[in-house]
XYZ file of C-alpha atoms in Angstrom:
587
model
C 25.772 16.498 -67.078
C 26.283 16.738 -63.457
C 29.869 15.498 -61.943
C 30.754 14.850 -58.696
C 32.900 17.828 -57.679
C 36.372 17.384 -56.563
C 37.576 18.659 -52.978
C 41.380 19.455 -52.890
C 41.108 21.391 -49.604
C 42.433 18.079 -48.255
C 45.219 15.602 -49.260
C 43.430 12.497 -47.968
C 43.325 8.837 -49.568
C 39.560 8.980 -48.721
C 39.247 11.771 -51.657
C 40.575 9.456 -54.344
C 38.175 6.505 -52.616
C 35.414 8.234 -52.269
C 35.160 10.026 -55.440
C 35.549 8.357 -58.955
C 37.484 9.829 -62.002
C 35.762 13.325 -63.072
C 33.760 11.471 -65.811
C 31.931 9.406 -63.386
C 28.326 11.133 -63.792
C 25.071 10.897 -63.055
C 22.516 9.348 -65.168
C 19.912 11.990 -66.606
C 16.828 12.119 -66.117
C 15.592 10.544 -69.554
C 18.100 8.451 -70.678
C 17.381 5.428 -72.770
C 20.468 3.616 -72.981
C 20.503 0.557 -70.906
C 23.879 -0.393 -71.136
C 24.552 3.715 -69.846
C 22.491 2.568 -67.009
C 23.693 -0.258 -66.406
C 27.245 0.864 -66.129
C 26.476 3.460 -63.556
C 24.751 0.403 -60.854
C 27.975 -1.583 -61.746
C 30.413 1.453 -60.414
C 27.890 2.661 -57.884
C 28.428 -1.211 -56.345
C 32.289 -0.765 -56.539
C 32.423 2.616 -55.404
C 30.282 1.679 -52.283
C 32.708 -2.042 -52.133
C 35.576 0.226 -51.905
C 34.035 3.153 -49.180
C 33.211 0.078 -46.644
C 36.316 -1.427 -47.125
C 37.845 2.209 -46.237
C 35.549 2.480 -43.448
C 36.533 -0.870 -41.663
C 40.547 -0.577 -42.374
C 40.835 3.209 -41.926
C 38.536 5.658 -41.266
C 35.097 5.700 -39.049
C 32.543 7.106 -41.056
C 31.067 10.094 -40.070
C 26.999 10.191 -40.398
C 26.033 13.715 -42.223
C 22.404 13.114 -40.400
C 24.140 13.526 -36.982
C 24.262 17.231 -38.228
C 21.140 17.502 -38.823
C 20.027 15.734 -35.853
C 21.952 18.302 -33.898
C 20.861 21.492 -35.647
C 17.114 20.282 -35.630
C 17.517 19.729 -31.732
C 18.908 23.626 -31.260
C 15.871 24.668 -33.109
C 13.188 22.476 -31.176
C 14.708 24.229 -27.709
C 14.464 27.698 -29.339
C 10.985 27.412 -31.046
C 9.633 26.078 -27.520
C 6.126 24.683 -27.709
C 5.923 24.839 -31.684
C 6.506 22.013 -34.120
C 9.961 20.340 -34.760
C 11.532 21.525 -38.038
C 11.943 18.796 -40.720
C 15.599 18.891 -41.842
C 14.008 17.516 -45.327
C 15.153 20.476 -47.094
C 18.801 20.867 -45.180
C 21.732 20.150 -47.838
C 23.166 17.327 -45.625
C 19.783 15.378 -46.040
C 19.750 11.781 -47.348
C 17.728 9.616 -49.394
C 18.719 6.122 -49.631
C 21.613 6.498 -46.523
C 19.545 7.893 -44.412
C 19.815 5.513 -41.087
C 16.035 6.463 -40.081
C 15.468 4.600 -43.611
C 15.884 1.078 -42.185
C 14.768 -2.226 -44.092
C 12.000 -3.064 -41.496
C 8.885 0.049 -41.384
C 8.157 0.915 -38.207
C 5.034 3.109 -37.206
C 6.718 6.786 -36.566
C 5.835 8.232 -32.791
C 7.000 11.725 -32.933
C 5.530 14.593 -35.518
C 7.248 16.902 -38.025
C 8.625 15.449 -41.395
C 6.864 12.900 -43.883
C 5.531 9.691 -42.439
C 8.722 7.596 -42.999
C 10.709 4.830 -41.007
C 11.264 4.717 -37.260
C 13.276 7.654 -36.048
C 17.108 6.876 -34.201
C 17.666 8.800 -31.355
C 20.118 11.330 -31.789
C 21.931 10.885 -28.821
C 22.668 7.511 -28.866
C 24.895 8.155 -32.168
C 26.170 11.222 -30.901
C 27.544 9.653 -27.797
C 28.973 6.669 -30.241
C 30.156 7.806 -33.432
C 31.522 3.955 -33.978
C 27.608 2.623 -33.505
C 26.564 5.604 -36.548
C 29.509 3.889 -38.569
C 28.326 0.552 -38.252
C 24.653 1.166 -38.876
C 26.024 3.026 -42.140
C 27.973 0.258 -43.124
C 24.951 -2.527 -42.392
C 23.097 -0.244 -44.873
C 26.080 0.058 -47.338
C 25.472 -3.598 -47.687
C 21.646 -3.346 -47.911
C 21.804 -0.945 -51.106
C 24.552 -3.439 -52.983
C 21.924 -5.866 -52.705
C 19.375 -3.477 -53.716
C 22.034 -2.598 -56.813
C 21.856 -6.105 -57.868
C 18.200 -6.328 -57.974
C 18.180 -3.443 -60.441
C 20.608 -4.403 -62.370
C 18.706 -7.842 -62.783
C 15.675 -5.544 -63.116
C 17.578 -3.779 -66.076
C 18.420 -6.423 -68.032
C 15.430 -8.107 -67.795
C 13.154 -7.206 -70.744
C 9.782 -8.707 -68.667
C 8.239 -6.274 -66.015
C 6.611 -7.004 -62.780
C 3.571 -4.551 -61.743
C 2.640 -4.878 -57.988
C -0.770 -4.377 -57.219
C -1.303 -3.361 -53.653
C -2.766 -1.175 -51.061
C -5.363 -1.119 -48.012
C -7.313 -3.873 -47.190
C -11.077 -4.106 -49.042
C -9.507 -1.246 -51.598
C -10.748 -3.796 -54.408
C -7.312 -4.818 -55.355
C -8.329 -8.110 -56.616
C -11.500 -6.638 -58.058
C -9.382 -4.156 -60.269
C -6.870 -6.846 -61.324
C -10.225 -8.543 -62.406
C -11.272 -6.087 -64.503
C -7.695 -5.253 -66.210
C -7.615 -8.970 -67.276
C -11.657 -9.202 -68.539
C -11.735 -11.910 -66.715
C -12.273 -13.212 -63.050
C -9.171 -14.779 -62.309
C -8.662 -13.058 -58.857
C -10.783 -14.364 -55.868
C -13.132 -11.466 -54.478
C -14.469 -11.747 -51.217
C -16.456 -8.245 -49.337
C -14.346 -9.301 -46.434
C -10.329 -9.594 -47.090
C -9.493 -13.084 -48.872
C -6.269 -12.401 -50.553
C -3.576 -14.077 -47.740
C -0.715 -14.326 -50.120
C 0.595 -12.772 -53.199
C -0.292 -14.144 -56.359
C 1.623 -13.401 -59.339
C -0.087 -13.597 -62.435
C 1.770 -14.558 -65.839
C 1.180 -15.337 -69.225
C 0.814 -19.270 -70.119
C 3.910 -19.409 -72.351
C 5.663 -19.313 -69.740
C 5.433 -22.994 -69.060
C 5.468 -25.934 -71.849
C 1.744 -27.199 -69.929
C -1.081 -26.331 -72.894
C -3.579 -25.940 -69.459
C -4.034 -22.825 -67.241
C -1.959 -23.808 -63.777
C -0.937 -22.466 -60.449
C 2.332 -23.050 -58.984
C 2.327 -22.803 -55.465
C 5.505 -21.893 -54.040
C 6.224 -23.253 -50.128
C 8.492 -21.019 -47.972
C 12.110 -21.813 -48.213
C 11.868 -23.288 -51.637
C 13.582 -21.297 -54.323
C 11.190 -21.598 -57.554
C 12.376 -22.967 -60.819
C 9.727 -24.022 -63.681
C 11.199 -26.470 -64.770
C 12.237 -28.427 -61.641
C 8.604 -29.633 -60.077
C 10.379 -30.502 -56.877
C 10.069 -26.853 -56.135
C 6.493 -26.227 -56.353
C 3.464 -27.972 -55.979
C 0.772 -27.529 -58.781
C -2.973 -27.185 -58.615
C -5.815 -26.243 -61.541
C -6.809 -22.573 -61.913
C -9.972 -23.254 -60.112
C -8.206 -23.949 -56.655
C -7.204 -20.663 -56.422
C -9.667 -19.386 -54.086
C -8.963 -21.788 -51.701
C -5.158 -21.250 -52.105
C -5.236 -17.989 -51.439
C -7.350 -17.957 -48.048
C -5.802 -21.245 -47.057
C -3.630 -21.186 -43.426
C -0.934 -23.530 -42.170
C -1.685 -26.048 -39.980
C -0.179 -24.452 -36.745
C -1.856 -21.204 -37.138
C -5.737 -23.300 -37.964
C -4.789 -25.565 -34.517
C -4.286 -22.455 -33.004
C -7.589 -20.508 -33.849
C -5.156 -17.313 -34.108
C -7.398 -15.326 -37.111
C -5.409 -12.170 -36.338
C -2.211 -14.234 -37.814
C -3.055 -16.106 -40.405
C -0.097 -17.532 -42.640
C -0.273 -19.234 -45.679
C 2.267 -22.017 -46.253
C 3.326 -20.827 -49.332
C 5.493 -17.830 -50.223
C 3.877 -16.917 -52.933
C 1.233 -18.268 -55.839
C 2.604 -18.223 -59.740
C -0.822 -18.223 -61.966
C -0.103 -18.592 -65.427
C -3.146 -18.385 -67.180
C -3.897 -17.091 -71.433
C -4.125 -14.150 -72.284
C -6.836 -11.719 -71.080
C -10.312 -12.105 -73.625
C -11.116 -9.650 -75.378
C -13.506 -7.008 -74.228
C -16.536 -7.291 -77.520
C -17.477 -3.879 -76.842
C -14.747 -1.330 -77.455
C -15.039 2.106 -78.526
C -14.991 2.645 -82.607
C -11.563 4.518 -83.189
C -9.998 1.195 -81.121
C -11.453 -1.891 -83.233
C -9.392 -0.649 -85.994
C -6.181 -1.457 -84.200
C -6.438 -4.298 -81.933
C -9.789 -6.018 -79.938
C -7.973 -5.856 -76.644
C -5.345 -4.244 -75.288
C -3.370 -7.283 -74.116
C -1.561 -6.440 -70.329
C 0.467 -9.690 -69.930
C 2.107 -10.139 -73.680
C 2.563 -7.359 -76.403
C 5.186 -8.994 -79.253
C 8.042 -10.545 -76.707
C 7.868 -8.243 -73.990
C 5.744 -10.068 -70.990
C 3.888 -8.626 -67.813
C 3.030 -10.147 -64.399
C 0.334 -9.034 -62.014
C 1.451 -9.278 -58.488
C -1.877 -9.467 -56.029
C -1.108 -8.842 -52.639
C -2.844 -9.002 -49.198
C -3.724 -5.266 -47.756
C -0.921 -3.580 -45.983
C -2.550 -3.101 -42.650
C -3.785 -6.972 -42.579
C -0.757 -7.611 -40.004
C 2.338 -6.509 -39.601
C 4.296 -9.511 -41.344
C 2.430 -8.822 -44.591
C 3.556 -5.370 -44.426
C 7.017 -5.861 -43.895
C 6.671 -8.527 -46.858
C 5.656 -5.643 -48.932
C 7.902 -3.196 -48.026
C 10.893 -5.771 -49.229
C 8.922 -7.132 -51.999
C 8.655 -3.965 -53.890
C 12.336 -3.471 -54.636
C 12.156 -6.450 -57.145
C 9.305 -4.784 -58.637
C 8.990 -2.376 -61.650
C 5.666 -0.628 -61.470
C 3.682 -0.296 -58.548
C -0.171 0.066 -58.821
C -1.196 1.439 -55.724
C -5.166 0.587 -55.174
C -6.677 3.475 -52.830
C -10.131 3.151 -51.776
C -11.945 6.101 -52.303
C -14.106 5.625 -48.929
C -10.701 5.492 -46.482
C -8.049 7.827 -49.118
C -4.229 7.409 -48.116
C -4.493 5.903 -44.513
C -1.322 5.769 -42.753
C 0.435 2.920 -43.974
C -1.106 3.702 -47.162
C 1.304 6.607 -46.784
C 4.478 4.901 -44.994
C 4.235 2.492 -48.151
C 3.837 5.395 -50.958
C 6.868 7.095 -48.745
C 9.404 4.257 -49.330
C 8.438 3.322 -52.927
C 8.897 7.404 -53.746
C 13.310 6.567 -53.098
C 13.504 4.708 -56.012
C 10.051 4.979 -57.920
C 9.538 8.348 -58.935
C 6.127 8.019 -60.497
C 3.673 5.756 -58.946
C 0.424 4.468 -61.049
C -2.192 5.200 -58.519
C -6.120 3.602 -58.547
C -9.062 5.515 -56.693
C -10.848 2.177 -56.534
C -14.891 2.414 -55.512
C -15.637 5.987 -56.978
C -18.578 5.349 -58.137
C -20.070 4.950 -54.129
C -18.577 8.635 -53.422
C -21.826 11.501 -53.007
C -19.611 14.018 -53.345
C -17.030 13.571 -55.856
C -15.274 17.092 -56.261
C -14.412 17.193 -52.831
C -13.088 13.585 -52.415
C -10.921 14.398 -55.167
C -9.362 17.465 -54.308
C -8.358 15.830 -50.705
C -7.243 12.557 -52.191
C -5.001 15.208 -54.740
C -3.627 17.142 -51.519
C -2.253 14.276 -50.040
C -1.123 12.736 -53.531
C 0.469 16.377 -54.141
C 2.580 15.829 -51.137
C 3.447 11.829 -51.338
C 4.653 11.789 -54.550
C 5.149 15.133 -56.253
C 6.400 13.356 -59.853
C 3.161 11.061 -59.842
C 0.907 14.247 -58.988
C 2.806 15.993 -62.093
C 1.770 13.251 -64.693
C -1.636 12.862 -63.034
C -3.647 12.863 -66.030
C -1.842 9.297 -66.988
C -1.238 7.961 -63.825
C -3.949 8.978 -61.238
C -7.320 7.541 -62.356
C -10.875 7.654 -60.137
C -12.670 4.740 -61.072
C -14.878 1.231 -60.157
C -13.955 -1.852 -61.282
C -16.734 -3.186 -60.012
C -18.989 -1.491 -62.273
C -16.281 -1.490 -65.161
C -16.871 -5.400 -64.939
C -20.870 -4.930 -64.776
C -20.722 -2.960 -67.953
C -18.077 -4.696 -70.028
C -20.254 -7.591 -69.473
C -23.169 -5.823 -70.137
C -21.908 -4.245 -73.496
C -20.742 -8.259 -74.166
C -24.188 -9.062 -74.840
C -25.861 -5.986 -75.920
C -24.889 -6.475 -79.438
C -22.327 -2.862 -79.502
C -25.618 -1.059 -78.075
C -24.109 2.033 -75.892
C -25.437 0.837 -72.094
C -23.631 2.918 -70.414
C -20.393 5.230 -70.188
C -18.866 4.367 -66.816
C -16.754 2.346 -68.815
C -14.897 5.021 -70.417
C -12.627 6.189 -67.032
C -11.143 1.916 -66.886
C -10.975 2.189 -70.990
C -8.172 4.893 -70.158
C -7.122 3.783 -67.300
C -6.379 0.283 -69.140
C -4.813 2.352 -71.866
C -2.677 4.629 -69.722
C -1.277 1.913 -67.906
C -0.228 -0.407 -71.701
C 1.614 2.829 -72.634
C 3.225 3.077 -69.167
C 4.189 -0.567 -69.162
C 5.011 -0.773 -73.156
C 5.773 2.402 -74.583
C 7.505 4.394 -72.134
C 9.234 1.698 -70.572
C 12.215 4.147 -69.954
C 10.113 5.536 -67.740
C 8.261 2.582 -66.026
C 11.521 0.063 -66.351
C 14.428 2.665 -66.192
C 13.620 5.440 -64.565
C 12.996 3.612 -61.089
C 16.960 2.408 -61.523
C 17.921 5.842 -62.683
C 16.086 7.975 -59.816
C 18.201 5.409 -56.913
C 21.197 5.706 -58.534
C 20.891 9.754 -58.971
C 19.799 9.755 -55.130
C 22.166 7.289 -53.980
C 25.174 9.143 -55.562
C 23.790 12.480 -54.340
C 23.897 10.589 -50.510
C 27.341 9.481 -51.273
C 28.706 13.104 -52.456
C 26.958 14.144 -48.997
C 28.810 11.867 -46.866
C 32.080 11.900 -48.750
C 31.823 15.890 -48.187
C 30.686 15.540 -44.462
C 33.947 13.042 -44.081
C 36.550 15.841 -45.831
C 35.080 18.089 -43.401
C 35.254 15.847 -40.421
C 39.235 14.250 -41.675
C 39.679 18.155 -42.183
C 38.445 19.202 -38.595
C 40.071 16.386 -37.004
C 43.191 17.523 -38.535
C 43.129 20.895 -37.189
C 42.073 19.591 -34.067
C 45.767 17.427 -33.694
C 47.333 19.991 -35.573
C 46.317 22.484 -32.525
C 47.252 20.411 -30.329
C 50.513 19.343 -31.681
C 51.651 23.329 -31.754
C 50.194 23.843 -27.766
C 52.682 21.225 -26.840
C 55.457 21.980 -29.258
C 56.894 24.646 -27.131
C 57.452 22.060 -23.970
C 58.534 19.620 -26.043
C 61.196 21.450 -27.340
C 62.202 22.608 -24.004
C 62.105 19.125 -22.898
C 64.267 17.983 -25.697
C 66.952 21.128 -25.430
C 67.491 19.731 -21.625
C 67.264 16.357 -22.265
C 71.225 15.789 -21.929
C 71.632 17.017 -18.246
C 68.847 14.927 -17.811
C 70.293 11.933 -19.221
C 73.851 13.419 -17.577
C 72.416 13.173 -14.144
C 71.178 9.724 -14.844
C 73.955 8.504 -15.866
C 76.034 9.764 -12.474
C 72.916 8.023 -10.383
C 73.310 4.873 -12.380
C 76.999 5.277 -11.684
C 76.914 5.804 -8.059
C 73.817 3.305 -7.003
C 76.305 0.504 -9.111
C 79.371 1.895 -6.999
C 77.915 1.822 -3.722
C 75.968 -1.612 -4.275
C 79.244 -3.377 -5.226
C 80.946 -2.096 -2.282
C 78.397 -3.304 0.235
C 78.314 -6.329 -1.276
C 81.514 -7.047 -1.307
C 81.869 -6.502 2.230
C 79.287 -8.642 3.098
C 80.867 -11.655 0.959
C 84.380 -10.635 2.475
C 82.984 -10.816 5.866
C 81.293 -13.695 5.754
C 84.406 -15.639 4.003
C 86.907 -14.329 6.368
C 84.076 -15.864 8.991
C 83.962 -19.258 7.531
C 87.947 -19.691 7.145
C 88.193 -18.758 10.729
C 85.263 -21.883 11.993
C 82.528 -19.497 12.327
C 79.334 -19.164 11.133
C 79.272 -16.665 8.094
C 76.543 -14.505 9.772
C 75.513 -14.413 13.162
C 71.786 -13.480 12.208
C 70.186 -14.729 9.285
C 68.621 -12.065 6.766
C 65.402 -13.202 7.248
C 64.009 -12.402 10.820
C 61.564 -15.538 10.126
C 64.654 -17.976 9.765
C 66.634 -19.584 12.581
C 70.179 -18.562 13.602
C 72.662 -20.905 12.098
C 74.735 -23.022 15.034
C 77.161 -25.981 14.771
C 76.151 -29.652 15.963
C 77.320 -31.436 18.693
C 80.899 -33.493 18.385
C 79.915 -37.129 19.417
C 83.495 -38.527 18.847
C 85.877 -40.031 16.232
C 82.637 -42.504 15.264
C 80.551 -39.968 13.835
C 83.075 -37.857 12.399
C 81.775 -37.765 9.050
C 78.585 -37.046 9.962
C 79.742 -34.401 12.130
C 81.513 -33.121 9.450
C 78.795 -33.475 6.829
C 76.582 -31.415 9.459
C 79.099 -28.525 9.704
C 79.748 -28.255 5.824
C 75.536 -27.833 5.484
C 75.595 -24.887 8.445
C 78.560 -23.279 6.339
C 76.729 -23.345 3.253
C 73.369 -21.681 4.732
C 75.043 -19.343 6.621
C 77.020 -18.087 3.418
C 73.363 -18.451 1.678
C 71.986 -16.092 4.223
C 75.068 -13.730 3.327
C 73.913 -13.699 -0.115
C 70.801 -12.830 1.031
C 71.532 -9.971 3.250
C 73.469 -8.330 0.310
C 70.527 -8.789 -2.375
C 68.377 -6.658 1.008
C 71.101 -4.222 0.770
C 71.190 -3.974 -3.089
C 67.928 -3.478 -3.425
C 67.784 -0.198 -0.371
C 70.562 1.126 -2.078
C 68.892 0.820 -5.692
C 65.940 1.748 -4.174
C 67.436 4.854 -2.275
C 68.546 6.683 -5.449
């Protein structure tokens, strides 16, 4: 049992936030208990709750891949010419935090490194260390949503299989074949324009086969109508190639859109197959892939991933609600590139991956189609490759169909044995659904929550390290200047000494001038004169009494001189604020 590791190099609060209580663990590889498992998503969610919250009050999250970024770009300049070093195996790489491992797949321009997400440049979040924080924080909030999806994935005892890949790999073909039944349209040119998800009828009270068509924005419920429209099984071939209205007015082929999000068939169970081999009639006359006792399976058909690039992004986010994926690889094209980008993504939380070489029966040469479709499996998903016997199968549903109808009517007669490869690959996949669903319903949970607490023991280390650094750093700084600062402290009284005698002496010499301004001008006024002869401003005229007209205007007269008095003593005022502010100014 693996703990997080305590670091008491450094008395930080982000140690006691980033790390939980030393029996905080991570879930093992194999384990079975759901409520365990369940337990570990709910701290993982508070444990992240709590590290955002710490990153937006206190502390800007340092990015370990900025690190890497840095190291990988001191190797490229001194391995000139060759390829750039993939800092997959460096300690500081991420899984799930890993900022080139965005939401949205982009096609990847540069080489080195598994085909993955589209790459940040290293620069920008060098030069802004608050942008790297942000971005980490946007995807801090991505994975709590992603925690509640498998926690509702968890607890729910039904599984979802997705059935996807490139386009004409024969996805609807093999879903065909699984159910012994043709339930999925088949076209030889792509037909399949939105995902169908195929259930069992018990689902719904109806005693008839239906399809609920879902629009977009509508948020299905079965048993509100209002949120679905419903249609007999046989429209689904038209359902499924039908366009909106905009996109039909527009003649645009290239972007076709269905009006509905997606297509709920619920339909009985699959018929049973009349010819199966001896050792299996004993048990059961069909191996039943949506119901087995009260555990219940949906097939999820999809449109190819390199139809368009809206159908691929819908895939990429539609596969984190989804349990097992079934990825459909044609045997004529292998892995193509988003073939790869897709297996890439799904590998973070879905360690094993049930894979389908669809069309093998077209392939000359068999051995060698294999051993490169096993190269590139070896690489994409190393956990899948391990447990290829059960989960990597090279088969034609096509002719799996042919001959389970043919053996239908051939009264048990053996027609032919190119059965035999879908008979295991339609047992493999029961047991993988069923039997080891700690494996196909679990371990998907278990392998995010071991990666994204490995990412979150990398970046609480990185951030020690960088609260650590930036300590020394002030700490260095705080002992360069400690020497002046004393000295600066240790003279501080003659400093304040000789401020105090300048304060004293500019408040001395300002009240004298002043004062003998004010006295002047006073003795002035008592004496019939003006209190200045010049005013203080240049700008202003110079004061002067009126003109005595006789006893008839005395008041007036006198009202005249009382204003001049007043202004000129204003003006006095005046010039000893000028020479307050010299003298102020002065010292």
């Amino acid at each position: 049992m693996n703990t997080i590791p305590h670091h008491n190099h450094l008395s930080l609060s982000l140690t006691s936030l980033l790390l939980l209580s030393p029996d905080f663990a991570y879930p093992q590889k194999q384990d079975p208990n759901r409520d365990t498992l369940i337990n570990v998503i709910d701290q993982s969610d508070q444990l992240i709750g709590k590290l955002e919250q710490f990153a937006q009050l206190h502390w800007s999250l340092v990015h370990p891949q900025l690190l890497n970024q840095q190291l990988t770009t001191v190797d490229s300049d001194s391995s000139s010419g060759s390829k750039p070093p993939s800092t997959a195996g460096h300690p500081n790489a991420l899984n799930i935090l890993c900022l080139d491992n965005l939401s949205v797949p982009h096609r990847r321009t540069s080489g080195g490194g598994p085909v993955g997400f589209k790459e940040i440049d290293s620069s920008l979040l060098t030069n802004h260390q608050s942008l790297a924080s942000s971005m980490l924080c946007s995807r801090l909030q991505f994975v709590q949503y992603h925690l509640a999806d498998l926690r509702t994935r968890v607890l729910d005892r039904n599984s979802r299989i997705l059935v996807t890949g490139d386009l004409n790999a024969g996805k609807s073909t093999f879903v065909n074949a699984l159910l012994a039944r043709e339930v999925a349209p088949t076209d030889q040119q792509p037909c399949t324009e939105v995902m169908c998800e195929i259930l069992d009828k018990s689902h719904i009270k109806s005693p008839l086969e239906q399809i609920h068509a879902i629009p977009h924005g509508s948020v299905y419920d079965v048993n509100d109508p209002a949120t679905y429209e419903t249609y007999s099984i046989d429209k689904l071939p038209e359902l499924v190639n039908v366009a909106s209205e905009d996109n039909e007015d527009s003649g645009d082929d290239e972007n076709r859109s269905s009006p509905y999000q997606l297509l709920k068939v619920y339909i009985s169970g699959p018929e049973t197959r009349k010819a199966r081999l001896e050792e299996d009639l004993n048990a059961s006359n069909a191996i039943s892939l949506l119901r087995q006792g009260d555990v219940s399976v949906s097939f999820i058909d999809s449109p190819g991933l390199n139809r368009d690039t809206l159908s691929t992004m819908e895939l990429f986010s539609k596969q984190s609600t989804i349990d097992v994926v079934v990825f459909v690889v044609s045997a004529e094209n292998q892995f193509t590139l988003s073939a790869q980008e897709f297996l890439w993504a799904a590998s973070q939380e879905k360690a094993y991956v049930f894979v389908v070489v669809n069309k093998w029966g077209g392939i000359r040469d068999k051995v060698k189609a294999e051993r490169r479709i096993r190269e590139q499996l070896r690489k994409l998903s190393p956990a899948t490759w391990q447990e290829r016997s059960e989960l990597v199968h090279f088969v034609d549903s096509q002719d799996a169909i042919t001959c389970a109808q043919a053996k239908a009517t051939s009264n048990g007669q053996d027609i032919s044995t190119e059965i035999e490869p879908f008979d295991h690959l339609q047992r493999s996949l029961s047991s993988f659904v069923f039997l080891r669903r700690s494996i196909s319903k679990l371990q998907p949970a278990q392998t995010y929550t071991r990666n994204l607490l490995q990412d979150l023991q990398v970046i609480t280390a990185t951030n020690l390290e960088a609260a650590k650094n930036f300590y020394d750093e002030a700490q260095a700084k705080l002992e360069k200047i400690l020497p002046r600062f004393n000295k600066l402290s240790a003279n501080s009284h003659l400093v304040d000494e000789t401020i105090g005698q300048i304060e004293e002496n500019t408040v001395s010499l300002v009240y004298k001038n002043s004062r003998k301004v004010l006295a002047s001008a006073l003795k002035n006024i008592r004496e019939g004169k003006p209190a200045q002869n010049a005013p203080a401003d240049p700008n202003s005229p110079e004061p002067y009494f009126p003109v005595y007209d006789g006893l008839l205007s005395i008041f007036q007269y006198a009202e005249e001189v009382r204003k001049v008095l007043i202004s000129s003593l204003e003006e006095s005022v005046k010039l000893a604020e000028n020479v307050a502010r010299k003298s102020t100014s002065d010292a």
